[in-house]
Coordinates of C-alpha atoms and ligand atoms in Angstrom, one line a residue:
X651 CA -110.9 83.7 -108.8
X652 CA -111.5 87.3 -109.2
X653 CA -115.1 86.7 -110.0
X654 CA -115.6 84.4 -107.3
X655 CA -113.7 87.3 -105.1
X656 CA -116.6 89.7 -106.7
X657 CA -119.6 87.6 -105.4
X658 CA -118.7 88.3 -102.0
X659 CA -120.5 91.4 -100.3
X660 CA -118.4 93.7 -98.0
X661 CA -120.7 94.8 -95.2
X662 CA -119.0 97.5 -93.2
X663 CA -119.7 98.5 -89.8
X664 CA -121.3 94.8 -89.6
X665 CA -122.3 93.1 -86.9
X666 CA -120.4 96.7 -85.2
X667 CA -118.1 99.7 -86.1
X668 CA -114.9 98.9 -87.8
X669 CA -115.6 95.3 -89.2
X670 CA -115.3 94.9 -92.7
X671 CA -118.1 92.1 -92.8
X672 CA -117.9 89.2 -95.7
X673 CA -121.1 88.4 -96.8
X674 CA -121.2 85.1 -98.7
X675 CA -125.0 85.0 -99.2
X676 CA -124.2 86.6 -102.4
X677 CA -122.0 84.3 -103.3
X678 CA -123.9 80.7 -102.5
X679 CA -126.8 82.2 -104.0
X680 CA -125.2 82.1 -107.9
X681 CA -125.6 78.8 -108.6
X682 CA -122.4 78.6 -110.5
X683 CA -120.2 80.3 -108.4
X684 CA -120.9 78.3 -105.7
X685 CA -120.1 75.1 -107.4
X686 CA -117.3 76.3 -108.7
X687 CA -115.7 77.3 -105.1
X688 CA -116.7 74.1 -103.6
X689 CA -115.3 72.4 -106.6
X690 CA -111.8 73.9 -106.2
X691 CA -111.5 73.7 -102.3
X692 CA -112.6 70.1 -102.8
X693 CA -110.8 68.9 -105.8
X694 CA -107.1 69.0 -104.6
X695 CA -108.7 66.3 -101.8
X696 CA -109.5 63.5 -104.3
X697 CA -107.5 60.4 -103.7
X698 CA -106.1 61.8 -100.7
X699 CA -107.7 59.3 -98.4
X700 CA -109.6 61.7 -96.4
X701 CA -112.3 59.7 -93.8
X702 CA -114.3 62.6 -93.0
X703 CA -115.2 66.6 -93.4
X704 CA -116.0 68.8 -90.2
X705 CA -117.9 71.7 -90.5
X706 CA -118.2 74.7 -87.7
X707 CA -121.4 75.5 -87.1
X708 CA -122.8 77.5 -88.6
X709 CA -121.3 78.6 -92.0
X710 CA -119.1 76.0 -91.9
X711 CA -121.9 73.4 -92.1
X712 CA -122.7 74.9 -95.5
X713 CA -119.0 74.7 -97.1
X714 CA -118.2 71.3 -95.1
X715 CA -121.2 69.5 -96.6
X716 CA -121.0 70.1 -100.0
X717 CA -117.3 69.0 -99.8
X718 CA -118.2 66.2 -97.7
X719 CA -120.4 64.7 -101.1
X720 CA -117.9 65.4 -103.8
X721 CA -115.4 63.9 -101.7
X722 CA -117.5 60.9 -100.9
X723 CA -117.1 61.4 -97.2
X724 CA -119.2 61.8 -93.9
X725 CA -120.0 65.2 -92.6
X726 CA -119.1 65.7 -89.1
X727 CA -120.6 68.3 -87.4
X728 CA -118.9 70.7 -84.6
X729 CA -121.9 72.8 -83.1
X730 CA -122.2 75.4 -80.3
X731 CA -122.9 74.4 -76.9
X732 CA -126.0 72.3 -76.5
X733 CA -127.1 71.1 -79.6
X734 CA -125.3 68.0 -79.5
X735 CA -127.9 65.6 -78.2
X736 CA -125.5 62.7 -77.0
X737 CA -122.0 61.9 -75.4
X738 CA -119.6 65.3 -76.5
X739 CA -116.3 66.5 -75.7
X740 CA -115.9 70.4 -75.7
X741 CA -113.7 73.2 -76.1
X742 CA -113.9 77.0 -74.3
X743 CA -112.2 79.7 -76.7
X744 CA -112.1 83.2 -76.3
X745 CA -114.3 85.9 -77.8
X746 CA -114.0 89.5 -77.8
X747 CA -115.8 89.6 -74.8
X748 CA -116.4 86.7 -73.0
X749 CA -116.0 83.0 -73.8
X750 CA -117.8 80.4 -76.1
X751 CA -117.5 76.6 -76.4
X752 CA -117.7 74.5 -79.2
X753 CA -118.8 70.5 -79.1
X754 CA -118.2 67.5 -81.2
X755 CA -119.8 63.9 -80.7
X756 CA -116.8 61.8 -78.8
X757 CA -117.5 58.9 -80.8
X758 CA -117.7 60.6 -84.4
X759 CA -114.2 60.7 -84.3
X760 CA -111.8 57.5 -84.2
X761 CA -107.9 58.2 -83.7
X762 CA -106.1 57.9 -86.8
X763 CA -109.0 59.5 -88.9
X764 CA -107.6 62.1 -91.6
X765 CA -110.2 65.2 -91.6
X766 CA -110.4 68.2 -93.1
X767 CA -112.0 70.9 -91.3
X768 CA -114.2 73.8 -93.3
X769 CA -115.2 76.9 -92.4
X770 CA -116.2 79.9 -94.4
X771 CA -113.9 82.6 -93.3
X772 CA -110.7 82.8 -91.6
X773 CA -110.6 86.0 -89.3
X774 CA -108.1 86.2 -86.1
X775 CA -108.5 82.1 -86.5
X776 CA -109.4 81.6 -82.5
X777 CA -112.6 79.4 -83.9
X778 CA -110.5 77.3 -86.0
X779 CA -107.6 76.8 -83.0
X780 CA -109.8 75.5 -80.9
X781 CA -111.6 72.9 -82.6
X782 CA -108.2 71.7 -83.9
X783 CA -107.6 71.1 -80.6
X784 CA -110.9 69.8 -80.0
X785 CA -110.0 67.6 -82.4
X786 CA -106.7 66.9 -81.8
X787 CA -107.3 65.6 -78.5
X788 CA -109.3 63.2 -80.0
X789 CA -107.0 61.4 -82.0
X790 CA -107.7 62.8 -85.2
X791 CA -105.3 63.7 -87.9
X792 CA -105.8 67.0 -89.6
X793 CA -104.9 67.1 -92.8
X794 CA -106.2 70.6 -94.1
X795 CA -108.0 73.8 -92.5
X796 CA -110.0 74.7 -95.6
X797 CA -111.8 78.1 -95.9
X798 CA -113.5 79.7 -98.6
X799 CA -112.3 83.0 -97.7
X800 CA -109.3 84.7 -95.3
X801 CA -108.8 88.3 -93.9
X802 CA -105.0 88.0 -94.3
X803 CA -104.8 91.3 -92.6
X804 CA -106.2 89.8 -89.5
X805 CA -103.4 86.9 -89.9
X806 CA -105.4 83.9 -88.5
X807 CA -102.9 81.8 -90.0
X808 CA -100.3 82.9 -86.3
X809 CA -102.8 80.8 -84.3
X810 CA -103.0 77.8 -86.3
X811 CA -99.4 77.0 -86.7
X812 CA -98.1 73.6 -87.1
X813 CA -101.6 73.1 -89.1
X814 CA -101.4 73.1 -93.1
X815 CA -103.9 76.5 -93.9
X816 CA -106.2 76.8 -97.1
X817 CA -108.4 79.9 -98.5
X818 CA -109.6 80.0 -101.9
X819 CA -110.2 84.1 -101.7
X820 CA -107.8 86.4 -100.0
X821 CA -109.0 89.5 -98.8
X822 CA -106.5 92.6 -97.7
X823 CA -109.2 94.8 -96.5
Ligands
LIG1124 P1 -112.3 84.0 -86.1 O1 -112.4 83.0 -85.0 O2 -112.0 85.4 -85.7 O3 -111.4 83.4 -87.2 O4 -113.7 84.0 -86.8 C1 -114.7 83.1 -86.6 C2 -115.9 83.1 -87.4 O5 -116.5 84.4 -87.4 C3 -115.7 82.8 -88.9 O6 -115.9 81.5 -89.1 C4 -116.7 83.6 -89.6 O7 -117.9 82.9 -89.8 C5 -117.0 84.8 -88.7 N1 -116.3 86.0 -89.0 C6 -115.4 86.7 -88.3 N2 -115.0 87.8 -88.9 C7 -115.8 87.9 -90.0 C8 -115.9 88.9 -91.1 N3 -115.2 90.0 -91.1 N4 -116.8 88.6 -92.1 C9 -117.5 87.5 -92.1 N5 -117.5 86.5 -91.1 C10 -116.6 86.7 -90.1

């Protein structure tokens, strides 16, 4: 894990003073190492009956997909406002400053369907609780928020309570 830990890049002062920024270009760009991370947030999935893998646009999409074909699943996509081109339900979270919203397609979800949601880092996990409750209120059953990577310092994990929380890399820093 430590060498996967190593293929990260720590950008500080990225996209502004004080944030410690993860950069996992470094990472998906080795060949092996990203195989190997999707392999081991993936793996622990097999046989679990999962229907379907969501992905939050737009690093998400890259960890959510490749999970989505080892498991043998759909990809569902959760995208920023206005990219969805049909029927979509939405949810407003906060930012720093301001407000964003986050859209699924209604009808890619059915009620019952066990997902796991991906996303490449976990920071103060506001992303993540709102499109659980995106998809929450559509019927869906989540069965794992899966990231490749957490700021534990940050502890994302307050805002997502009730939900069952995975990150292959834990950073302190
Ligand atoms: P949050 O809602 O704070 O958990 O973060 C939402 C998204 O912002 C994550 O999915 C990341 O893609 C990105 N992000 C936030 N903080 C960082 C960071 N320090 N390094 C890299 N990406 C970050």
């Amino acid at each position: 894990m430590q060498n996967l830990k190593k293929r990260i890049r720590n950008v500080p002062d990225f996209p502004k003073k004080g944030i410690q920024f993860k950069d996992i270009t470094t990472l998906l760009s080795d060949p092996a190492s990203y195989q190997r991370a999707i392999d081991l947030m993936a793996h622990r999935h097999f046989d679990k009956g999962i229907d379907a893998v969501v992905g939050v646009e737009a690093r998400g999409f890259i960890m959510g997909a490749a999970m989505a074909y080892k498991l043998g699943t759909g990809v569902l996509l959760v995208r920023k406002k206005g990219k969805l081109p049909h029927k979509t339900v939405s949810v407003s979270y906060a930012l720093e400053y301001g407000k964003d919203q986050l859209e699924i397609h209604e009808d890619s979800i059915t009620p019952g369907m066990r997902i796991i949601v991906a996303d490449d880092v976990l920071a103060t996990g506001g992303t993540m609780a709102a499109v659980v409750e995106m998809l929450t209120s559509l019927g869906a059953r989540i069965v794992e928020c899966c990231f490749l990577a957490e700021l534990t310092s940050l502890d994302g994990r307050s805002k997502l309570k009730g939900q069952k929380v995975f990150s292959l890399l834990k950073f302190d820093d």
